[in-house]
PDB file of C-alpha atoms in Angstrom:
ATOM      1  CA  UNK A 176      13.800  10.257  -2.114  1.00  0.00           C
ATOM      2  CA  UNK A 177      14.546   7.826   1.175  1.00  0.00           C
ATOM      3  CA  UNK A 178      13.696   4.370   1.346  1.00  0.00           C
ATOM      4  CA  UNK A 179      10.979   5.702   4.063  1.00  0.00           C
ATOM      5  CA  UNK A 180       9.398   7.872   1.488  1.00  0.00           C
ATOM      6  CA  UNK A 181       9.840   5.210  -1.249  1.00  0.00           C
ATOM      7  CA  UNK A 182       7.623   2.695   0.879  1.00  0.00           C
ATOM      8  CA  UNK A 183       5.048   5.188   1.831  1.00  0.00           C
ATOM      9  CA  UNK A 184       4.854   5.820  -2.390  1.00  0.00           C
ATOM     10  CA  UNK A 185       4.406   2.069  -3.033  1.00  0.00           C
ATOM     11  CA  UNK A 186       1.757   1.673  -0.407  1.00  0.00           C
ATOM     12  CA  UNK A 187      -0.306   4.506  -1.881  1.00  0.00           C
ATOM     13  CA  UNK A 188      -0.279   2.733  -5.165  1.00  0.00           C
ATOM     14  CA  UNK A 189      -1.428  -0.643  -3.403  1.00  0.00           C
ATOM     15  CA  UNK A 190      -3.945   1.223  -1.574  1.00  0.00           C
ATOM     16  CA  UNK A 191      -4.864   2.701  -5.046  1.00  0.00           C
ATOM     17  CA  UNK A 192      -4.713  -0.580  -6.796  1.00  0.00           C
ATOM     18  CA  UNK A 193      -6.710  -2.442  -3.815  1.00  0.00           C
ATOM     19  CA  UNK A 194      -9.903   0.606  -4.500  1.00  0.00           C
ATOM     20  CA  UNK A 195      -9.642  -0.174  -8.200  1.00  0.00           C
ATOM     21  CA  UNK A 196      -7.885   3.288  -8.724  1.00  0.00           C
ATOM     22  CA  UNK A 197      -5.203   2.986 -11.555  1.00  0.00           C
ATOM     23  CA  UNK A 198      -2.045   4.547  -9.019  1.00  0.00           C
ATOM     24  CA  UNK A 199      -0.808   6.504 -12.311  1.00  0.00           C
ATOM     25  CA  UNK A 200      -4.231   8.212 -14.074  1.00  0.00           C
ATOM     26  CA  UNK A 201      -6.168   8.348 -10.689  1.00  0.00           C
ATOM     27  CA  UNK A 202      -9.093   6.658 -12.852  1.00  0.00           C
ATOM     28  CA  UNK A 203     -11.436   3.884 -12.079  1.00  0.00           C
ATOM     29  CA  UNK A 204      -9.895   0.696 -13.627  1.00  0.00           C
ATOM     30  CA  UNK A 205     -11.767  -1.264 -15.607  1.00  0.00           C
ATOM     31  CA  UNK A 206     -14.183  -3.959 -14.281  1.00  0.00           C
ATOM     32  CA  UNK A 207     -13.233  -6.456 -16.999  1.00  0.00           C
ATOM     33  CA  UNK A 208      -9.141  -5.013 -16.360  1.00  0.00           C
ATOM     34  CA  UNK A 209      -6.795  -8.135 -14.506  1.00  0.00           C
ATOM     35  CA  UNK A 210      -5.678  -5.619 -12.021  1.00  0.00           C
ATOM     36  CA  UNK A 211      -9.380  -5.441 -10.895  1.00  0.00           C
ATOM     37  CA  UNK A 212      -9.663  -8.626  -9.801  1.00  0.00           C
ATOM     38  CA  UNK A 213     -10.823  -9.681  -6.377  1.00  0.00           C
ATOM     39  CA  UNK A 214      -8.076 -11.883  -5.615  1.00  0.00           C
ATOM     40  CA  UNK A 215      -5.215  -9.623  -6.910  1.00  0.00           C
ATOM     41  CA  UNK A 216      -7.323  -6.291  -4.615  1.00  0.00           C
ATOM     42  CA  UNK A 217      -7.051  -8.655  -1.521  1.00  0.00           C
ATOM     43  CA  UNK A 218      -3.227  -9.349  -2.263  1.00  0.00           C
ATOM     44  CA  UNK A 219      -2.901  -5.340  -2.595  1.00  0.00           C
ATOM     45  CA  UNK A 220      -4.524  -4.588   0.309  1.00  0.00           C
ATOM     46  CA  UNK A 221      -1.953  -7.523   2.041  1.00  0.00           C
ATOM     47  CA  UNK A 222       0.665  -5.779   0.656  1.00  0.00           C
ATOM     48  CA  UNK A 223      -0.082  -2.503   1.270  1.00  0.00           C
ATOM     49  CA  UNK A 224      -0.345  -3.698   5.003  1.00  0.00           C
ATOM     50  CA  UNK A 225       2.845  -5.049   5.418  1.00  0.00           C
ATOM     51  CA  UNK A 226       4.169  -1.501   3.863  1.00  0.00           C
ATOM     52  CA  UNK A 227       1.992   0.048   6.848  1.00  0.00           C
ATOM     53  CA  UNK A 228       4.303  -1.769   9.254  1.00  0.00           C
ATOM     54  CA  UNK A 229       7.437  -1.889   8.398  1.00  0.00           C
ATOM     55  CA  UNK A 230       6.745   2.024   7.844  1.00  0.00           C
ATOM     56  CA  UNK A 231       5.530   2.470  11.257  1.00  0.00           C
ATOM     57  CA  UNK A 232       8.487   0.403  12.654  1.00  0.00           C
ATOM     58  CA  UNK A 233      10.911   3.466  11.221  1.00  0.00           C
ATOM     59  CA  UNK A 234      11.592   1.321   7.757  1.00  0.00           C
ATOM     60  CA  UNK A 235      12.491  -1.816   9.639  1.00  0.00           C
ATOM     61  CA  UNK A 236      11.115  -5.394   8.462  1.00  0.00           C
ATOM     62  CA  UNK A 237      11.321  -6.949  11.928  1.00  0.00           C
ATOM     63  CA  UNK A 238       8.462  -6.133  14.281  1.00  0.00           C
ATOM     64  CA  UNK A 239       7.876  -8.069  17.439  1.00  0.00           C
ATOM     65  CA  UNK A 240       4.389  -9.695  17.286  1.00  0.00           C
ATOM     66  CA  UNK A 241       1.683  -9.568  20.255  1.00  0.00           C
ATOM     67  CA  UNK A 242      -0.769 -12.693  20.602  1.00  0.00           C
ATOM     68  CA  UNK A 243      -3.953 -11.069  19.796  1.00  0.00           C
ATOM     69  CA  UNK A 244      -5.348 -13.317  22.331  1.00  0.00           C
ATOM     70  CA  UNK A 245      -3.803 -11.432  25.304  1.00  0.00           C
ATOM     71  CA  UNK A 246      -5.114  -7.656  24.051  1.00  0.00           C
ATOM     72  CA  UNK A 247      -7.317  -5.883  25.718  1.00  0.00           C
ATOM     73  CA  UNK A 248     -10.709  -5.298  23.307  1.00  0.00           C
ATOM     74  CA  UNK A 249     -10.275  -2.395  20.611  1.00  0.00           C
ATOM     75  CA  UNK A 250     -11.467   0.800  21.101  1.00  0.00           C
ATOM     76  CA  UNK A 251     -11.722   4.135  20.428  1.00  0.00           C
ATOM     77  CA  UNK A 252     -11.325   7.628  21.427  1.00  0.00           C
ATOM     78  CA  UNK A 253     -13.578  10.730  20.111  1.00  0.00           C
ATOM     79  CA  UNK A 254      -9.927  12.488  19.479  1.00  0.00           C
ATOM     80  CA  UNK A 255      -9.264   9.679  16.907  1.00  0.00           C
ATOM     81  CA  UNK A 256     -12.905   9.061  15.621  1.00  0.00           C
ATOM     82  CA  UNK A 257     -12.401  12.610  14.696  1.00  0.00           C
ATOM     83  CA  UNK A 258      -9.605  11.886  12.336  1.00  0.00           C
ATOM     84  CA  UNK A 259     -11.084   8.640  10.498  1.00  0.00           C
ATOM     85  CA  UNK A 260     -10.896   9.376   6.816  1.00  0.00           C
ATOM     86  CA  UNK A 261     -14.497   9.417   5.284  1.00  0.00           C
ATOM     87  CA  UNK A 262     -14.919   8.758   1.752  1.00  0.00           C
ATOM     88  CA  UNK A 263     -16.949  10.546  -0.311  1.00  0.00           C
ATOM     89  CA  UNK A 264     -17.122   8.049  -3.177  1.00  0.00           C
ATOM     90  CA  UNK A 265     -18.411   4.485  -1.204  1.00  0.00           C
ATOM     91  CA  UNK A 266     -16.098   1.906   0.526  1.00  0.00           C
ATOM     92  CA  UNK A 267     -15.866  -1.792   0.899  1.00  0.00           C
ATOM     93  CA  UNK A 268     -16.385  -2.518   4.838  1.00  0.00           C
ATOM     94  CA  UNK A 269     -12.844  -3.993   4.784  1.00  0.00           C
ATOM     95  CA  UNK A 270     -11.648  -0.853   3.617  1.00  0.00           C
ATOM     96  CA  UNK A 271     -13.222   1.425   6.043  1.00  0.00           C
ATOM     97  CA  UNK A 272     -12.008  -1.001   9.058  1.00  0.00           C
ATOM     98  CA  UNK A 273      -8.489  -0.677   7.700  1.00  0.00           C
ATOM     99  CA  UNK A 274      -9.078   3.316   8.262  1.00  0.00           C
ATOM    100  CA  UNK A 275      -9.721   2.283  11.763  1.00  0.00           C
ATOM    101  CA  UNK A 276      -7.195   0.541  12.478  1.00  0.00           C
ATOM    102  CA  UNK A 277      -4.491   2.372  10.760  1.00  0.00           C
ATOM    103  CA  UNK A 278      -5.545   5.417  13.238  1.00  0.00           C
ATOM    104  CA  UNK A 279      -5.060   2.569  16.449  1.00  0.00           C
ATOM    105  CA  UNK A 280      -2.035   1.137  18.568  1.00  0.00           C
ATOM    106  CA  UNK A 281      -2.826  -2.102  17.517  1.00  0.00           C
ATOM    107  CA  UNK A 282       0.024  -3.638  20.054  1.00  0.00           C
ATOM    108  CA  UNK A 283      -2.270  -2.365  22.894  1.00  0.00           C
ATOM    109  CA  UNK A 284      -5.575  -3.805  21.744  1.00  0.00           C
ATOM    110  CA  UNK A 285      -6.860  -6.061  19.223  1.00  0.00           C
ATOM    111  CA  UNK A 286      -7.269  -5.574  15.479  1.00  0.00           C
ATOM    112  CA  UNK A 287     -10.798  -4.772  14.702  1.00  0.00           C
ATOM    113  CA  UNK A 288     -12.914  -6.745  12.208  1.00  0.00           C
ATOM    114  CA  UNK A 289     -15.062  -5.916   9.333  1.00  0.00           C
ATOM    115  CA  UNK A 290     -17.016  -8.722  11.357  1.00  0.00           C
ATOM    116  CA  UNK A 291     -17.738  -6.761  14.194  1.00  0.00           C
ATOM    117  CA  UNK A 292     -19.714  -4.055  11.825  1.00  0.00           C
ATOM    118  CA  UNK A 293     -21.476  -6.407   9.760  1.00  0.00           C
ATOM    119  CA  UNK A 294     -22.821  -8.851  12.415  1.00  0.00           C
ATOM    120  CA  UNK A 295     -24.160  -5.455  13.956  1.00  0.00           C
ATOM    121  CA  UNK A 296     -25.565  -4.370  11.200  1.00  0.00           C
ATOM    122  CA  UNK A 297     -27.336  -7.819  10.557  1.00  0.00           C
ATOM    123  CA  UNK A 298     -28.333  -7.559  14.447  1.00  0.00           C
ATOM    124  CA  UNK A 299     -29.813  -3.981  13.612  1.00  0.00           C
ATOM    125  CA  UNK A 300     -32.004  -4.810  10.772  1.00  0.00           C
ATOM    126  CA  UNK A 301     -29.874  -3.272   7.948  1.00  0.00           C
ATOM    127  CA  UNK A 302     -27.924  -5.897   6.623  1.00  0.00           C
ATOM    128  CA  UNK A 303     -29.890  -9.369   5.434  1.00  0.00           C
ATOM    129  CA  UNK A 304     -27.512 -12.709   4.792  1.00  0.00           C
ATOM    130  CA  UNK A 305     -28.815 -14.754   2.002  1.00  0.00           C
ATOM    131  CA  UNK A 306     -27.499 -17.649   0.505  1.00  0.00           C
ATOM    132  CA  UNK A 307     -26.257 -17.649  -3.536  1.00  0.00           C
ATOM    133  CA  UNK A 308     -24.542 -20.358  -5.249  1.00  0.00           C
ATOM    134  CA  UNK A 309     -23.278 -22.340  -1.574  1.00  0.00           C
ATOM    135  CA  UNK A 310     -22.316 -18.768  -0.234  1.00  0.00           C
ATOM    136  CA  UNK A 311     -23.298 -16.939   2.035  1.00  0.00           C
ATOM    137  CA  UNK A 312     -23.264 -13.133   1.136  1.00  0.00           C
ATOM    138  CA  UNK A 313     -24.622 -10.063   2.955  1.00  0.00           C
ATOM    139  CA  UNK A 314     -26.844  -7.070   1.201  1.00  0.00           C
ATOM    140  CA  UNK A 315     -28.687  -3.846   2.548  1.00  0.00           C
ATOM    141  CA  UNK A 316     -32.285  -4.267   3.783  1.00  0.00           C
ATOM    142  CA  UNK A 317     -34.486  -0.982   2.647  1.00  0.00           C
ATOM    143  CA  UNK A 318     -33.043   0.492   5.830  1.00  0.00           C
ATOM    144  CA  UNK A 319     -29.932  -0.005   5.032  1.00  0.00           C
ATOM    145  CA  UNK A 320     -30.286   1.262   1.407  1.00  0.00           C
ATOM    146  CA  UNK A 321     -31.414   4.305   2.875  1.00  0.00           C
ATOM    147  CA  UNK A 322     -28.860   4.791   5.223  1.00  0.00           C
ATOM    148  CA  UNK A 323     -26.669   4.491   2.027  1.00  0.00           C
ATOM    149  CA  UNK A 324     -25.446   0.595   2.115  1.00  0.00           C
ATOM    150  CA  UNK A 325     -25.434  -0.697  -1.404  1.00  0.00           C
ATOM    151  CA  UNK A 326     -24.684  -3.696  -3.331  1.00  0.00           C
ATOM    152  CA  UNK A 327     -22.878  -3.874  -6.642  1.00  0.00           C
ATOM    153  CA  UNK A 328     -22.469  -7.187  -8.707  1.00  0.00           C
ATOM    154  CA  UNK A 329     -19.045  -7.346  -9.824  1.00  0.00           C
ATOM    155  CA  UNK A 330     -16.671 -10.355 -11.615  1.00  0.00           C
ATOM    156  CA  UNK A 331     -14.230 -11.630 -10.087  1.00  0.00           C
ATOM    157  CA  UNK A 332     -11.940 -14.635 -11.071  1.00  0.00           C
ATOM    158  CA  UNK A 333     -14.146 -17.405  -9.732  1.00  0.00           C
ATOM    159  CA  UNK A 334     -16.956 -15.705 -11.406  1.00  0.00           C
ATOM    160  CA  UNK A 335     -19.564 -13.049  -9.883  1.00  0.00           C
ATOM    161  CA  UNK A 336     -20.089 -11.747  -6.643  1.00  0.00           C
ATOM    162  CA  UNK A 337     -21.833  -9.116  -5.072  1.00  0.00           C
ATOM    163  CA  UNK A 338     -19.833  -6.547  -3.260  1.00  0.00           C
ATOM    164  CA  UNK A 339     -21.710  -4.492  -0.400  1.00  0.00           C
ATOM    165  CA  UNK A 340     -20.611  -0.681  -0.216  1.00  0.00           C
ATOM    166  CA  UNK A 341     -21.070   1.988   2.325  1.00  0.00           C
ATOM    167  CA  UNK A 342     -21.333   5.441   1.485  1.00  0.00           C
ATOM    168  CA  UNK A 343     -20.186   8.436   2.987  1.00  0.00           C
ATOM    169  CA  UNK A 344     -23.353   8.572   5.433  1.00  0.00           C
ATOM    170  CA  UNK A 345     -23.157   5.389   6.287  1.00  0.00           C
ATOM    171  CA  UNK A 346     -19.683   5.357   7.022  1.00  0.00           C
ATOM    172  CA  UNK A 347     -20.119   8.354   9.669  1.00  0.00           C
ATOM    173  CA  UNK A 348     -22.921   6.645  10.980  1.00  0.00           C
ATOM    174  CA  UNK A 349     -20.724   3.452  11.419  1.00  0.00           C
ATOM    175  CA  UNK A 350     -18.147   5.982  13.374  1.00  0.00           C
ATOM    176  CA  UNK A 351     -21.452   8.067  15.277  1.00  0.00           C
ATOM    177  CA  UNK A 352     -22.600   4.573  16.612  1.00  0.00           C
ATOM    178  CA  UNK A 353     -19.188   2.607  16.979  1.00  0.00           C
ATOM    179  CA  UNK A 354     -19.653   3.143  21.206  1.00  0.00           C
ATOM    180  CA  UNK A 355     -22.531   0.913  20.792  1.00  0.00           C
ATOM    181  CA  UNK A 356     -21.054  -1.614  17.669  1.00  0.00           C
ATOM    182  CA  UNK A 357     -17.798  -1.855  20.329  1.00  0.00           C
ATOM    183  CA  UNK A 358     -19.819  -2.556  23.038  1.00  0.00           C
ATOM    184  CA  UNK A 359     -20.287  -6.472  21.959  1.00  0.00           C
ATOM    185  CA  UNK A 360     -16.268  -6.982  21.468  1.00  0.00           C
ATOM    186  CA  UNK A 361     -15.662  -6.176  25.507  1.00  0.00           C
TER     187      UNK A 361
END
């Protein structure tokens, strides 16, 4: 096995890790189990990102950096929309923006945001913000259930939270009406 191939198995088991997916059974961890933590899933999905690039740059650490600031807006072609990995079981939005950019030449345009969906989605009428112990936290409207946006409390180390998850038809909805969701980023 090359080191190339080596990386590429370590960030499948971050990526695993970072969906709650024990990388060795393939089963759902626990929601009580350490490695299900919030804060430990954001460090995999960190992780599993800097695998991405050094991966992409042939196996080499070193990338040259672009200011964001001086890209162009991102976008999208149909060819590459067509290729966006759709989850049957539901995602986090983070997760399904990751998908996004993974399939982009992020040195030619900027890195796109879970931001950019949900704001739209609170513009639309399908996401509501309400306010729970100091924080702000986002959760389907009836619409939005419908579409297939859900919420699911879950624990995390600084206690509960609610985490908001799209499912597969509101994923390709996200990807049938990203012309429209992209049109506020130019």
């Amino acid at each position: 096995m090359t080191e190339l191939e080596k990386m590429q198995r370590a960030k499948e088991y971050m990526d695993m890790l970072a969906d709650g997916i024990d990388p060795i059974s393939g089963k759902a961890l626990d929601n009580d189990s350490a490695l299900n933590n919030v804060r430990l899933s954001r460090c995999f999905f960190y992780v599993s990102d800097i695998l991405r690039q050094i991966i992409e740059n042939g196996g080499i650490s070193k990338k040259v950096y672009v200011k964001q600031a001086d890209l162009p807006a991102f976008s999208m072609p149909q060819e590459l929309r067509d290729k966006v990995e759709i989850t049957k079981s539901p995602a986090m939005i983070r997760q399904f923006t990751e998908r996004l950019n993974d399939l982009s030449d992020l040195t030619a345009m900027k890195k796109l945001s879970p931001t950019t969906f949900t704001s739209w989605l609170l513009n639309k009428g399908f996401l509501f913000e309400e306010t729970f112990n100091g924080r702000k936290r986002k959760k389907p409207t009836k619409s939005g259930l419908s579409l297939g946006i859900m919420s699911e409390e879950r624990e995390g180390l600084h206690g509960g939270y609610t985490a908001t998850l799209y499912s597969e038809n509101a994923q390709k909805f996200l990807i049938d009406n990203l012309d429209e969701i992209l049109a506020v980023l130019q």
